[in-house]
Tab-separated table of C-alpha atoms in Angstrom:
chain	number	residue	atom	x	y	z
A	171	GLN	CA	0.072	0.148	-0.145
A	172	VAL	CA	2.815	2.519	0.822
A	173	GLN	CA	6.391	1.868	0.504
A	174	LEU	CA	9.051	4.411	1.938
A	175	VAL	CA	12.628	5.074	0.945
A	176	GLU	CA	14.840	7.234	3.061
A	177	SER	CA	17.839	9.108	1.745
A	178	GLY	CA	20.414	11.921	2.690
A	179	GLY	CA	21.855	10.367	5.633
A	180	GLY	CA	25.636	10.694	6.295
A	181	LEU	CA	28.822	11.404	8.439
A	182	VAL	CA	29.052	15.131	9.379
A	183	GLN	CA	30.521	17.176	11.950
A	184	ALA	CA	28.774	18.491	14.888
A	185	GLY	CA	27.340	22.215	14.007
A	186	THR	CA	26.634	21.229	10.391
A	187	SER	CA	23.432	20.194	8.711
A	188	LEU	CA	21.811	17.469	6.615
A	189	ARG	CA	18.365	17.080	5.100
A	190	LEU	CA	16.874	13.605	4.957
A	191	SER	CA	14.310	12.761	2.264
A	192	CYS	CA	11.789	10.092	2.197
A	193	ALA	CA	10.081	9.139	-1.132
A	194	ALA	CA	6.663	7.503	-0.915
A	195	SER	CA	4.984	5.460	-3.447
A	196	GLY	CA	1.244	5.514	-4.224
A	197	ARG	CA	-1.055	8.313	-5.237
A	198	THR	CA	-2.522	8.625	-1.737
A	199	PHE	CA	0.511	10.433	-0.258
A	200	SER	CA	-1.492	13.341	0.587
A	201	LEU	CA	-3.935	11.433	2.761
A	202	ILE	CA	-1.307	10.047	5.119
A	203	HIS	CA	0.641	11.540	8.103
A	204	MET	CA	4.250	11.061	7.971
A	205	GLY	CA	6.628	10.999	10.842
A	206	TRP	CA	10.317	10.718	11.522
A	207	PHE	CA	11.778	8.498	14.124
A	208	ARG	CA	15.416	7.671	15.093
A	209	GLN	CA	17.086	4.696	17.044
A	210	ALA	CA	20.396	5.174	18.284
A	211	PRO	CA	22.652	2.092	18.939
A	212	GLY	CA	21.398	0.015	21.962
A	213	LYS	CA	18.404	2.539	22.405
A	214	GLU	CA	14.777	2.470	21.810
A	215	ARG	CA	13.463	3.976	18.937
A	216	GLU	CA	12.114	7.444	19.523
A	217	PHE	CA	9.788	10.037	18.079
A	218	VAL	CA	11.658	12.897	16.215
A	219	ALA	CA	8.840	14.993	14.233
A	220	SER	CA	5.533	14.259	12.423
A	221	ILE	CA	3.393	16.363	10.026
A	222	SER	CA	-0.176	16.353	9.031
A	223	ARG	CA	-1.566	15.570	5.649
A	224	ARG	CA	-1.300	18.950	3.976
A	225	GLY	CA	1.639	20.120	5.821
A	226	GLY	CA	-0.221	22.525	8.078
A	227	THR	CA	0.423	21.045	11.575
A	228	THR	CA	3.746	19.772	12.908
A	229	ARG	CA	5.017	18.194	16.005
A	230	TYR	CA	8.538	17.742	17.201
A	231	ALA	CA	10.298	15.986	20.028
A	232	ASP	CA	11.528	18.231	22.924
A	233	SER	CA	14.847	16.836	22.444
A	234	ILE	CA	15.710	18.577	19.320
A	235	LYS	CA	15.176	22.161	20.715
A	236	GLY	CA	13.950	23.669	17.566
A	237	ARG	CA	17.073	22.463	15.611
A	238	PHE	CA	15.027	20.224	13.026
A	239	THR	CA	12.153	20.874	10.558
A	240	ILE	CA	9.902	18.505	8.805
A	241	SER	CA	8.172	19.324	5.884
A	242	ARG	CA	6.387	17.599	2.845
A	243	ASP	CA	6.059	18.164	-0.844
A	244	ASN	CA	2.760	16.127	-1.904
A	245	ALA	CA	3.253	16.742	-5.647
A	246	LYS	CA	6.740	14.861	-5.201
A	247	ASN	CA	5.357	12.326	-2.598
A	248	THR	CA	8.171	13.277	-0.372
A	249	VAL	CA	8.679	14.207	3.185
A	250	TYR	CA	11.934	16.082	4.183
A	251	LEU	CA	13.706	16.370	7.569
A	252	GLN	CA	16.037	19.421	7.740
A	253	MET	CA	18.288	18.958	10.539
A	254	ASN	CA	20.355	21.894	11.628
A	255	ASN	CA	23.357	22.447	14.374
A	256	LEU	CA	23.491	18.677	14.457
A	257	LYS	CA	24.986	17.049	17.866
A	258	PRO	CA	26.595	13.964	18.625
A	259	GLU	CA	23.454	12.943	20.356
A	260	ASP	CA	21.648	13.054	17.206
A	261	THR	CA	23.651	10.143	15.986
A	262	ALA	CA	21.100	7.651	14.785
A	263	VAL	CA	19.449	5.385	12.031
A	264	TYR	CA	16.561	7.679	10.813
A	265	TYR	CA	13.392	6.159	9.859
A	266	CYS	CA	10.632	7.566	7.844
A	267	ALA	CA	7.033	6.508	8.819
A	268	ALA	CA	3.762	6.798	7.607
A	269	SER	CA	0.173	6.723	9.467
A	270	THR	CA	-3.181	6.184	8.883
A	271	THR	CA	-4.676	7.674	11.899
A	272	VAL	CA	-7.184	10.557	11.744
A	273	ARG	CA	-5.082	13.158	13.429
A	274	ILE	CA	-1.300	13.892	13.411
A	275	THR	CA	0.473	11.516	16.101
A	276	SER	CA	3.817	10.994	17.597
A	277	ARG	CA	3.058	7.394	18.885
A	278	LEU	CA	5.272	4.835	17.247
A	279	GLY	CA	2.520	2.579	17.470
A	280	ASP	CA	0.251	4.427	15.152
A	281	TYR	CA	2.770	4.412	12.272
A	282	ASP	CA	1.775	1.387	9.801
A	283	TYR	CA	4.601	1.679	7.143
A	284	TRP	CA	8.268	2.213	7.599
A	285	GLY	CA	11.277	2.929	5.480
A	286	GLN	CA	14.566	1.027	5.591
A	287	GLY	CA	16.235	3.533	7.557
A	288	THR	CA	19.236	6.010	6.779
A	289	GLN	CA	22.379	6.280	8.984
A	290	VAL	CA	23.183	9.609	10.356
A	291	THR	CA	26.497	9.921	12.390
A	292	VAL	CA	27.584	13.228	13.980
A	293	SER	CA	31.135	13.578	15.158
A	294	SER	CA	32.111	16.012	17.757
């Protein structure tokens, strides 16, 4: 129903920026909520950001302190995560996910479709 492919990860120095992209298949992209999660080695997967169907509403984890911005381009079936002023604690595998819930959600269990993940490593 929905296939997600992340890209844009890499190895960067603290204080620099990356933009992750997630390309979704299907023509119902505008009808699903999208989110980003991350999982550091040995840690639980955690919520990063989410965005509503049309992009008018966003939600962020407190830990990113306004450094990240989620956006979507429904014409391109793509969601983005702009990550600025990266810190070593941002190091993780970042996953794009899609939710079919009625409202925007930050709950991992509400997301039905997941990408394969892209590695982000931030050196100090």
